[in-house]
mmCIF file of N, CA and C in Angstrom:
data_model
loop_
_atom_site.group_PDB
_atom_site.id
_atom_site.type_symbol
_atom_site.label_atom_id
_atom_site.label_comp_id
_atom_site.label_asym_id
_atom_site.label_seq_id
_atom_site.Cartn_x
_atom_site.Cartn_y
_atom_site.Cartn_z
ATOM 1 N N MET A 1 -11.743 21.479 -5.254
ATOM 2 C CA MET A 1 -11.032 20.794 -4.188
ATOM 3 C C MET A 1 -10.457 19.501 -4.758
ATOM 4 N N GLU A 2 -9.173 19.277 -4.495
ATOM 5 C CA GLU A 2 -8.544 18.037 -4.954
ATOM 6 C C GLU A 2 -7.439 17.607 -4.009
ATOM 7 N N ILE A 3 -7.130 16.331 -4.081
ATOM 8 C CA ILE A 3 -6.024 15.748 -3.328
ATOM 9 C C ILE A 3 -4.802 15.826 -4.229
ATOM 10 N N THR A 4 -3.704 16.344 -3.708
ATOM 11 C CA THR A 4 -2.520 16.571 -4.530
ATOM 12 C C THR A 4 -1.351 15.726 -4.026
ATOM 13 N N LEU A 5 -0.758 14.977 -4.933
ATOM 14 C CA LEU A 5 0.472 14.232 -4.661
ATOM 15 C C LEU A 5 1.589 14.945 -5.400
ATOM 16 N N MET A 6 2.670 15.247 -4.680
ATOM 17 C CA MET A 6 3.716 16.094 -5.265
ATOM 18 C C MET A 6 5.077 15.402 -5.274
ATOM 19 N N GLN A 7 5.828 15.724 -6.322
ATOM 20 C CA GLN A 7 7.214 15.311 -6.452
ATOM 21 C C GLN A 7 8.036 16.588 -6.627
ATOM 22 N N PRO A 8 8.350 17.279 -5.528
ATOM 23 C CA PRO A 8 8.993 18.589 -5.613
ATOM 24 C C PRO A 8 10.378 18.538 -6.264
ATOM 25 N N GLU A 9 10.667 19.581 -7.013
ATOM 26 C CA GLU A 9 11.998 19.738 -7.588
ATOM 27 C C GLU A 9 12.995 19.834 -6.429
ATOM 28 N N GLY A 10 14.139 19.222 -6.588
ATOM 29 C CA GLY A 10 15.144 19.203 -5.537
ATOM 30 C C GLY A 10 15.163 17.887 -4.769
ATOM 31 N N LEU A 11 14.130 17.027 -5.004
ATOM 32 C CA LEU A 11 14.100 15.690 -4.423
ATOM 33 C C LEU A 11 14.148 14.684 -5.564
ATOM 34 N N VAL A 12 14.546 13.469 -5.269
ATOM 35 C CA VAL A 12 14.647 12.445 -6.298
ATOM 36 C C VAL A 12 13.295 12.274 -6.997
ATOM 37 N N ALA A 13 13.321 12.231 -8.321
ATOM 38 C CA ALA A 13 12.106 12.007 -9.107
ATOM 39 C C ALA A 13 11.988 10.513 -9.378
ATOM 40 N N SER A 14 10.870 9.927 -8.972
ATOM 41 C CA SER A 14 10.668 8.493 -9.141
ATOM 42 C C SER A 14 9.283 8.225 -9.698
ATOM 43 N N PRO A 15 9.171 7.280 -10.625
ATOM 44 C CA PRO A 15 7.839 6.900 -11.093
ATOM 45 C C PRO A 15 7.106 6.022 -10.074
ATOM 46 N N ALA A 16 7.821 5.570 -9.028
ATOM 47 C CA ALA A 16 7.245 4.634 -8.059
ATOM 48 C C ALA A 16 6.632 5.317 -6.841
ATOM 49 N N PHE A 17 7.048 6.557 -6.530
ATOM 50 C CA PHE A 17 6.529 7.205 -5.331
ATOM 51 C C PHE A 17 6.608 8.720 -5.436
ATOM 52 N N SER A 18 5.715 9.375 -4.698
ATOM 53 C CA SER A 18 5.746 10.826 -4.525
ATOM 54 C C SER A 18 6.317 11.115 -3.136
ATOM 55 N N HIS A 19 6.543 12.404 -2.849
ATOM 56 C CA HIS A 19 7.124 12.797 -1.570
ATOM 57 C C HIS A 19 6.132 13.472 -0.630
ATOM 58 N N VAL A 20 5.113 14.111 -1.189
ATOM 59 C CA VAL A 20 4.199 14.914 -0.389
ATOM 60 C C VAL A 20 2.770 14.655 -0.840
ATOM 61 N N ALA A 21 1.856 14.547 0.124
ATOM 62 C CA ALA A 21 0.434 14.466 -0.169
ATOM 63 C C ALA A 21 -0.258 15.613 0.556
ATOM 64 N N VAL A 22 -1.105 16.330 -0.163
ATOM 65 C CA VAL A 22 -1.868 17.417 0.426
ATOM 66 C C VAL A 22 -3.344 17.053 0.333
ATOM 67 N N VAL A 23 -3.972 16.895 1.486
ATOM 68 C CA VAL A 23 -5.384 16.545 1.563
ATOM 69 C C VAL A 23 -6.132 17.780 2.067
ATOM 70 N N PRO A 24 -7.028 18.314 1.259
ATOM 71 C CA PRO A 24 -7.707 19.551 1.648
ATOM 72 C C PRO A 24 -8.738 19.328 2.752
ATOM 73 N N PRO A 25 -9.070 20.388 3.473
ATOM 74 C CA PRO A 25 -10.140 20.277 4.474
ATOM 75 C C PRO A 25 -11.423 19.782 3.807
ATOM 76 N N GLY A 26 -12.130 18.941 4.509
ATOM 77 C CA GLY A 26 -13.389 18.424 3.986
ATOM 78 C C GLY A 26 -13.257 17.071 3.312
ATOM 79 N N ALA A 27 -12.035 16.667 2.968
ATOM 80 C CA ALA A 27 -11.840 15.341 2.387
ATOM 81 C C ALA A 27 -11.931 14.304 3.505
ATOM 82 N N THR A 28 -12.301 13.095 3.140
ATOM 83 C CA THR A 28 -12.358 11.997 4.107
ATOM 84 C C THR A 28 -11.043 11.225 4.040
ATOM 85 N N THR A 29 -10.414 11.048 5.179
ATOM 86 C CA THR A 29 -9.170 10.293 5.259
ATOM 87 C C THR A 29 -9.481 8.927 5.868
ATOM 88 N N ILE A 30 -8.944 7.893 5.253
ATOM 89 C CA ILE A 30 -9.207 6.517 5.655
ATOM 90 C C ILE A 30 -7.867 5.848 5.965
ATOM 91 N N TYR A 31 -7.776 5.243 7.128
ATOM 92 C CA TYR A 31 -6.553 4.575 7.560
ATOM 93 C C TYR A 31 -6.799 3.068 7.589
ATOM 94 N N VAL A 32 -5.935 2.316 6.932
ATOM 95 C CA VAL A 32 -6.027 0.858 6.938
ATOM 96 C C VAL A 32 -4.826 0.318 7.702
ATOM 97 N N GLY A 33 -5.115 -0.417 8.756
ATOM 98 C CA GLY A 33 -4.053 -1.024 9.557
ATOM 99 C C GLY A 33 -3.354 -2.139 8.804
ATOM 100 N N GLY A 34 -2.282 -2.633 9.360
ATOM 101 C CA GLY A 34 -1.453 -3.645 8.719
ATOM 102 C C GLY A 34 -2.227 -4.866 8.236
ATOM 103 N N GLN A 35 -2.029 -5.172 6.971
ATOM 104 C CA GLN A 35 -2.667 -6.329 6.338
ATOM 105 C C GLN A 35 -1.583 -7.296 5.887
ATOM 106 N N ASN A 36 -1.745 -8.545 6.254
ATOM 107 C CA ASN A 36 -0.810 -9.592 5.851
ATOM 108 C C ASN A 36 -1.437 -10.442 4.756
ATOM 109 N N GLY A 37 -0.651 -11.357 4.213
ATOM 110 C CA GLY A 37 -1.145 -12.301 3.217
ATOM 111 C C GLY A 37 -1.827 -13.471 3.908
ATOM 112 N N VAL A 38 -2.977 -13.187 4.509
ATOM 113 C CA VAL A 38 -3.735 -14.209 5.229
ATOM 114 C C VAL A 38 -5.140 -14.328 4.654
ATOM 115 N N ASP A 39 -5.767 -15.486 4.896
ATOM 116 C CA ASP A 39 -7.147 -15.678 4.451
ATOM 117 C C ASP A 39 -8.113 -15.199 5.540
ATOM 118 N N THR A 40 -9.402 -15.460 5.354
ATOM 119 C CA THR A 40 -10.409 -14.967 6.297
ATOM 120 C C THR A 40 -10.327 -15.619 7.679
ATOM 121 N N THR A 41 -9.586 -16.710 7.789
ATOM 122 C CA THR A 41 -9.408 -17.346 9.105
ATOM 123 C C THR A 41 -8.152 -16.837 9.806
ATOM 124 N N GLY A 42 -7.345 -16.020 9.098
ATOM 125 C CA GLY A 42 -6.090 -15.528 9.651
ATOM 126 C C GLY A 42 -4.899 -16.399 9.330
ATOM 127 N N ALA A 43 -5.117 -17.453 8.537
ATOM 128 C CA ALA A 43 -4.017 -18.344 8.166
ATOM 129 C C ALA A 43 -3.215 -17.740 7.008
ATOM 130 N N VAL A 44 -1.895 -17.803 7.106
ATOM 131 C CA VAL A 44 -1.025 -17.338 6.026
ATOM 132 C C VAL A 44 -1.316 -18.173 4.781
ATOM 133 N N VAL A 45 -1.494 -17.500 3.627
ATOM 134 C CA VAL A 45 -1.953 -18.185 2.417
ATOM 135 C C VAL A 45 -0.885 -19.023 1.731
ATOM 136 N N SER A 46 0.392 -18.730 1.978
ATOM 137 C CA SER A 46 1.458 -19.417 1.257
ATOM 138 C C SER A 46 2.793 -19.061 1.890
ATOM 139 N N THR A 47 3.838 -19.794 1.535
ATOM 140 C CA THR A 47 5.190 -19.422 1.943
ATOM 141 C C THR A 47 5.866 -18.580 0.863
ATOM 142 N N ASP A 48 5.143 -18.288 -0.213
ATOM 143 C CA ASP A 48 5.648 -17.532 -1.358
ATOM 144 C C ASP A 48 5.420 -16.030 -1.156
ATOM 145 N N ALA A 49 6.477 -15.230 -1.261
ATOM 146 C CA ALA A 49 6.376 -13.785 -1.045
ATOM 147 C C ALA A 49 5.427 -13.116 -2.037
ATOM 148 N N ALA A 50 5.453 -13.540 -3.291
ATOM 149 C CA ALA A 50 4.574 -12.941 -4.296
ATOM 150 C C ALA A 50 3.107 -13.199 -3.955
ATOM 151 N N GLU A 51 2.784 -14.426 -3.610
ATOM 152 C CA GLU A 51 1.395 -14.760 -3.285
ATOM 153 C C GLU A 51 0.935 -14.037 -2.023
ATOM 154 N N GLN A 52 1.803 -13.971 -1.015
ATOM 155 C CA GLN A 52 1.440 -13.238 0.197
ATOM 156 C C GLN A 52 1.225 -11.754 -0.108
ATOM 157 N N SER A 53 2.066 -11.189 -0.958
ATOM 158 C CA SER A 53 1.936 -9.772 -1.317
ATOM 159 C C SER A 53 0.610 -9.498 -2.002
ATOM 160 N N LEU A 54 0.260 -10.336 -2.957
ATOM 161 C CA LEU A 54 -1.025 -10.174 -3.652
ATOM 162 C C LEU A 54 -2.187 -10.228 -2.671
ATOM 163 N N HIS A 55 -2.114 -11.168 -1.743
ATOM 164 C CA HIS A 55 -3.208 -11.324 -0.780
ATOM 165 C C HIS A 55 -3.250 -10.151 0.206
ATOM 166 N N ALA A 56 -2.093 -9.648 0.622
ATOM 167 C CA ALA A 56 -2.050 -8.497 1.529
ATOM 168 C C ALA A 56 -2.679 -7.269 0.872
ATOM 169 N N VAL A 57 -2.356 -7.035 -0.393
ATOM 170 C CA VAL A 57 -2.943 -5.896 -1.114
ATOM 171 C C VAL A 57 -4.438 -6.122 -1.325
ATOM 172 N N GLU A 58 -4.832 -7.342 -1.599
ATOM 173 C CA GLU A 58 -6.264 -7.642 -1.748
ATOM 174 C C GLU A 58 -6.997 -7.389 -0.431
ATOM 175 N N ASN A 59 -6.392 -7.768 0.690
ATOM 176 C CA ASN A 59 -7.007 -7.495 1.981
ATOM 177 C C ASN A 59 -7.120 -5.987 2.225
ATOM 178 N N ALA A 60 -6.101 -5.231 1.825
ATOM 179 C CA ALA A 60 -6.169 -3.769 1.942
ATOM 180 C C ALA A 60 -7.289 -3.217 1.065
ATOM 181 N N ARG A 61 -7.442 -3.766 -0.140
ATOM 182 C CA ARG A 61 -8.517 -3.324 -1.045
ATOM 183 C C ARG A 61 -9.883 -3.553 -0.415
ATOM 184 N N ILE A 62 -10.072 -4.719 0.170
ATOM 185 C CA ILE A 62 -11.347 -5.037 0.824
ATOM 186 C C ILE A 62 -11.617 -4.044 1.963
ATOM 187 N N ALA A 63 -10.591 -3.773 2.761
ATOM 188 C CA ALA A 63 -10.740 -2.822 3.868
ATOM 189 C C ALA A 63 -11.093 -1.430 3.337
ATOM 190 N N LEU A 64 -10.400 -0.994 2.290
ATOM 191 C CA LEU A 64 -10.678 0.318 1.700
ATOM 192 C C LEU A 64 -12.102 0.396 1.174
ATOM 193 N N GLU A 65 -12.527 -0.630 0.461
ATOM 194 C CA GLU A 65 -13.873 -0.618 -0.114
ATOM 195 C C GLU A 65 -14.947 -0.579 0.968
ATOM 196 N N SER A 66 -14.670 -1.150 2.132
ATOM 197 C CA SER A 66 -15.652 -1.101 3.218
ATOM 198 C C SER A 66 -15.876 0.331 3.692
ATOM 199 N N ALA A 67 -14.914 1.207 3.408
ATOM 200 C CA ALA A 67 -15.011 2.617 3.800
ATOM 201 C C ALA A 67 -15.317 3.528 2.608
ATOM 202 N N GLY A 68 -15.648 2.928 1.462
ATOM 203 C CA GLY A 68 -16.003 3.729 0.293
ATOM 204 C C GLY A 68 -14.823 4.257 -0.494
ATOM 205 N N ALA A 69 -13.704 3.568 -0.448
ATOM 206 C CA ALA A 69 -12.503 3.976 -1.185
ATOM 207 C C ALA A 69 -11.975 2.772 -1.963
ATOM 208 N N GLY A 70 -10.903 2.989 -2.720
ATOM 209 C CA GLY A 70 -10.270 1.920 -3.477
ATOM 210 C C GLY A 70 -8.770 2.107 -3.509
ATOM 211 N N LEU A 71 -8.079 1.205 -4.168
ATOM 212 C CA LEU A 71 -6.618 1.285 -4.254
ATOM 213 C C LEU A 71 -6.162 2.595 -4.892
ATOM 214 N N ALA A 72 -6.914 3.118 -5.851
ATOM 215 C CA ALA A 72 -6.545 4.357 -6.523
ATOM 216 C C ALA A 72 -6.644 5.571 -5.597
ATOM 217 N N ASP A 73 -7.318 5.426 -4.455
ATOM 218 C CA ASP A 73 -7.456 6.526 -3.499
ATOM 219 C C ASP A 73 -6.346 6.553 -2.454
ATOM 220 N N VAL A 74 -5.460 5.552 -2.487
ATOM 221 C CA VAL A 74 -4.378 5.491 -1.503
ATOM 222 C C VAL A 74 -3.380 6.603 -1.788
ATOM 223 N N ILE A 75 -3.078 7.383 -0.738
ATOM 224 C CA ILE A 75 -2.076 8.442 -0.871
ATOM 225 C C ILE A 75 -0.753 8.035 -0.241
ATOM 226 N N SER A 76 -0.771 6.999 0.618
ATOM 227 C CA SER A 76 0.457 6.577 1.274
ATOM 228 C C SER A 76 0.394 5.096 1.645
ATOM 229 N N TRP A 77 1.448 4.385 1.309
ATOM 230 C CA TRP A 77 1.604 2.967 1.676
ATOM 231 C C TRP A 77 2.784 2.831 2.624
ATOM 232 N N THR A 78 2.633 1.961 3.607
ATOM 233 C CA THR A 78 3.764 1.512 4.413
ATOM 234 C C THR A 78 3.886 0.014 4.161
ATOM 235 N N VAL A 79 5.082 -0.416 3.802
ATOM 236 C CA VAL A 79 5.310 -1.813 3.441
ATOM 237 C C VAL A 79 6.445 -2.356 4.303
ATOM 238 N N LEU A 80 6.133 -3.386 5.070
ATOM 239 C CA LEU A 80 7.140 -4.077 5.869
ATOM 240 C C LEU A 80 7.364 -5.438 5.245
ATOM 241 N N ILE A 81 8.621 -5.738 4.954
ATOM 242 C CA ILE A 81 8.970 -7.001 4.298
ATOM 243 C C ILE A 81 10.009 -7.704 5.161
ATOM 244 N N ARG A 82 9.713 -8.956 5.484
ATOM 245 C CA ARG A 82 10.679 -9.718 6.278
ATOM 246 C C ARG A 82 11.986 -9.809 5.503
ATOM 247 N N GLN A 83 13.092 -9.616 6.183
ATOM 248 C CA GLN A 83 14.392 -9.488 5.520
ATOM 249 C C GLN A 83 14.819 -10.706 4.710
ATOM 250 N N ASP A 84 14.258 -11.866 4.974
ATOM 251 C CA ASP A 84 14.614 -13.051 4.202
ATOM 252 C C ASP A 84 13.639 -13.324 3.057
ATOM 253 N N ALA A 85 12.683 -12.435 2.824
ATOM 254 C CA ALA A 85 11.700 -12.607 1.743
ATOM 255 C C ALA A 85 12.284 -12.136 0.421
ATOM 256 N N ASP A 86 11.738 -12.633 -0.660
ATOM 257 C CA ASP A 86 12.161 -12.247 -2.008
ATOM 258 C C ASP A 86 11.494 -10.930 -2.367
ATOM 259 N N LEU A 87 12.205 -9.833 -2.165
ATOM 260 C CA LEU A 87 11.685 -8.487 -2.387
ATOM 261 C C LEU A 87 11.223 -8.273 -3.825
ATOM 262 N N ARG A 88 12.004 -8.706 -4.773
ATOM 263 C CA ARG A 88 11.632 -8.525 -6.195
ATOM 264 C C ARG A 88 10.350 -9.266 -6.532
ATOM 265 N N ALA A 89 10.210 -10.469 -6.053
ATOM 266 C CA ALA A 89 8.990 -11.249 -6.313
ATOM 267 C C ALA A 89 7.793 -10.579 -5.665
ATOM 268 N N ALA A 90 7.962 -10.105 -4.433
ATOM 269 C CA ALA A 90 6.864 -9.467 -3.713
ATOM 270 C C ALA A 90 6.402 -8.210 -4.438
ATOM 271 N N TYR A 91 7.341 -7.337 -4.791
ATOM 272 C CA TYR A 91 6.978 -6.094 -5.481
ATOM 273 C C TYR A 91 6.468 -6.376 -6.890
ATOM 274 N N GLY A 92 7.108 -7.280 -7.591
ATOM 275 C CA GLY A 92 6.699 -7.614 -8.950
ATOM 276 C C GLY A 92 5.265 -8.112 -9.025
ATOM 277 N N ALA A 93 4.839 -8.814 -7.998
ATOM 278 C CA ALA A 93 3.478 -9.372 -7.982
ATOM 279 C C ALA A 93 2.419 -8.293 -7.828
ATOM 280 N N VAL A 94 2.747 -7.212 -7.122
ATOM 281 C CA VAL A 94 1.723 -6.206 -6.819
ATOM 282 C C VAL A 94 1.866 -4.896 -7.584
ATOM 283 N N ALA A 95 2.968 -4.699 -8.275
ATOM 284 C CA ALA A 95 3.222 -3.412 -8.932
ATOM 285 C C ALA A 95 2.069 -2.977 -9.838
ATOM 286 N N SER A 96 1.555 -3.870 -10.650
ATOM 287 C CA SER A 96 0.480 -3.494 -11.568
ATOM 288 C C SER A 96 -0.820 -3.181 -10.821
ATOM 289 N N ARG A 97 -1.050 -3.803 -9.671
ATOM 290 C CA ARG A 97 -2.259 -3.525 -8.873
ATOM 291 C C ARG A 97 -2.200 -2.146 -8.228
ATOM 292 N N LEU A 98 -0.992 -1.652 -7.997
ATOM 293 C CA LEU A 98 -0.834 -0.371 -7.323
ATOM 294 C C LEU A 98 -0.682 0.797 -8.294
ATOM 295 N N ALA A 99 -0.559 0.502 -9.581
ATOM 296 C CA ALA A 99 -0.425 1.560 -10.587
ATOM 297 C C ALA A 99 -1.693 2.411 -10.604
ATOM 298 N N ARG A 100 -1.534 3.693 -10.862
ATOM 299 C CA ARG A 100 -2.658 4.612 -10.879
ATOM 300 C C ARG A 100 -2.374 5.742 -11.841
ATOM 301 N N ASP A 101 -3.409 6.455 -12.243
ATOM 302 C CA ASP A 101 -3.229 7.631 -13.082
ATOM 303 C C ASP A 101 -2.621 8.748 -12.245
ATOM 304 N N GLY A 102 -1.829 9.591 -12.884
ATOM 305 C CA GLY A 102 -1.238 10.720 -12.178
ATOM 306 C C GLY A 102 -0.053 10.309 -11.333
ATOM 307 N N ALA A 103 0.265 11.177 -10.381
ATOM 308 C CA ALA A 103 1.417 10.946 -9.514
ATOM 309 C C ALA A 103 1.184 9.719 -8.632
ATOM 310 N N PRO A 104 2.240 8.959 -8.376
ATOM 311 C CA PRO A 104 2.112 7.784 -7.507
ATOM 312 C C PRO A 104 1.975 8.199 -6.047
ATOM 313 N N PRO A 105 1.513 7.269 -5.194
ATOM 314 C CA PRO A 105 1.383 7.582 -3.767
ATOM 315 C C PRO A 105 2.737 7.655 -3.082
ATOM 316 N N LEU A 106 2.725 8.091 -1.846
ATOM 317 C CA LEU A 106 3.914 8.049 -1.011
ATOM 318 C C LEU A 106 4.137 6.598 -0.601
ATOM 319 N N VAL A 107 5.397 6.205 -0.438
ATOM 320 C CA VAL A 107 5.712 4.831 -0.043
ATOM 321 C C VAL A 107 6.825 4.853 0.996
ATOM 322 N N THR A 108 6.588 4.150 2.089
ATOM 323 C CA THR A 108 7.622 3.899 3.081
ATOM 324 C C THR A 108 7.781 2.391 3.144
ATOM 325 N N ALA A 109 9.013 1.906 2.977
ATOM 326 C CA ALA A 109 9.258 0.468 2.993
ATOM 327 C C ALA A 109 10.420 0.163 3.931
ATOM 328 N N ALA A 110 10.343 -0.977 4.578
ATOM 329 C CA ALA A 110 11.422 -1.392 5.471
ATOM 330 C C ALA A 110 11.555 -2.900 5.458
ATOM 331 N N LEU A 111 12.794 -3.353 5.510
ATOM 332 C CA LEU A 111 13.066 -4.771 5.733
ATOM 333 C C LEU A 111 13.132 -4.963 7.240
ATOM 334 N N VAL A 112 12.440 -5.990 7.718
ATOM 335 C CA VAL A 112 12.352 -6.216 9.164
ATOM 336 C C VAL A 112 12.739 -7.654 9.493
ATOM 337 N N ALA A 113 13.130 -7.871 10.745
ATOM 338 C CA ALA A 113 13.530 -9.208 11.179
ATOM 339 C C ALA A 113 12.346 -10.155 11.260
ATOM 340 N N GLY A 114 11.179 -9.628 11.569
ATOM 341 C CA GLY A 114 9.999 -10.470 11.682
ATOM 342 C C GLY A 114 8.738 -9.636 11.770
ATOM 343 N N LEU A 115 7.612 -10.294 11.603
ATOM 344 C CA LEU A 115 6.307 -9.643 11.672
ATOM 345 C C LEU A 115 5.482 -10.325 12.758
ATOM 346 N N GLY A 116 4.418 -9.693 13.182
ATOM 347 C CA GLY A 116 3.597 -10.206 14.268
ATOM 348 C C GLY A 116 2.858 -11.495 13.958
ATOM 349 N N VAL A 117 2.575 -11.746 12.683
ATOM 350 C CA VAL A 117 1.865 -12.960 12.283
ATOM 351 C C VAL A 117 2.911 -14.018 11.916
ATOM 352 N N PRO A 118 2.964 -15.132 12.649
ATOM 353 C CA PRO A 118 3.947 -16.170 12.329
ATOM 354 C C PRO A 118 3.816 -16.629 10.872
ATOM 355 N N GLY A 119 4.935 -16.651 10.161
ATOM 356 C CA GLY A 119 4.956 -17.070 8.768
ATOM 357 C C GLY A 119 4.720 -15.953 7.775
ATOM 358 N N ALA A 120 4.318 -14.779 8.258
ATOM 359 C CA ALA A 120 4.068 -13.648 7.349
ATOM 360 C C ALA A 120 5.393 -13.098 6.823
ATOM 361 N N LEU A 121 5.419 -12.801 5.526
ATOM 362 C CA LEU A 121 6.594 -12.230 4.880
ATOM 363 C C LEU A 121 6.413 -10.760 4.558
ATOM 364 N N ILE A 122 5.169 -10.292 4.549
ATOM 365 C CA ILE A 122 4.876 -8.914 4.173
ATOM 366 C C ILE A 122 3.690 -8.403 4.977
ATOM 367 N N GLU A 123 3.728 -7.103 5.247
ATOM 368 C CA GLU A 123 2.595 -6.419 5.868
ATOM 369 C C GLU A 123 2.486 -5.045 5.239
ATOM 370 N N VAL A 124 1.280 -4.679 4.842
ATOM 371 C CA VAL A 124 1.051 -3.370 4.239
ATOM 372 C C VAL A 124 -0.005 -2.624 5.039
ATOM 373 N N SER A 125 0.184 -1.318 5.149
ATOM 374 C CA SER A 125 -0.870 -0.464 5.680
ATOM 375 C C SER A 125 -0.998 0.706 4.712
ATOM 376 N N ALA A 126 -2.143 1.367 4.772
ATOM 377 C CA ALA A 126 -2.415 2.415 3.789
ATOM 378 C C ALA A 126 -3.170 3.577 4.415
ATOM 379 N N VAL A 127 -2.984 4.735 3.815
ATOM 380 C CA VAL A 127 -3.792 5.900 4.098
ATOM 381 C C VAL A 127 -4.395 6.330 2.775
ATOM 382 N N ALA A 128 -5.699 6.463 2.748
ATOM 383 C CA ALA A 128 -6.403 6.898 1.538
ATOM 384 C C ALA A 128 -7.149 8.181 1.843
ATOM 385 N N ALA A 129 -7.446 8.931 0.812
ATOM 386 C CA ALA A 129 -8.243 10.154 0.957
ATOM 387 C C ALA A 129 -9.192 10.244 -0.212
ATOM 388 N N VAL A 130 -10.440 10.616 0.092
ATOM 389 C CA VAL A 130 -11.445 10.777 -0.945
ATOM 390 C C VAL A 130 -12.214 12.068 -0.708
ATOM 391 N N ILE A 131 -12.652 12.651 -1.792
ATOM 392 C CA ILE A 131 -13.486 13.839 -1.707
ATOM 393 C C ILE A 131 -14.918 13.371 -1.954
ATOM 394 N N ARG A 132 -15.736 13.580 -0.962
ATOM 395 C CA ARG A 132 -17.141 13.172 -1.055
ATOM 396 C C ARG A 132 -17.963 14.338 -1.602
ATOM 397 N N ASP A 133 -18.908 14.015 -2.435
ATOM 398 C CA ASP A 133 -19.791 15.080 -2.965
ATOM 399 C C ASP A 133 -20.809 15.510 -1.939
#
């Protein structure tokens, strides 16, 4: 039994994302709600997109670990970036943290006018899957 991430022929081939995830019966699926670049009090950590991105991914990692998973178990990311944020800085800061062996996860990204947390420039959510022994 394994979790399969696929990049089917006939769709764009990208080293950054896959198109399909197949999670077999019996695997545990973990959903992480939107995480912003905030500290434990809920305060935005910085006005810098790169720093907020790092903190948002770190918050997602903490959430995943609480459920017995890690960043390498993520099969799908949703990334919302405020339209006035520095997209290159935000992605550049987290790209190495999201790298994994094998096929990359699915990624949905959108530029948005604003986020629910005042001052937030980025919000990430994740779906992870793990096979438990």
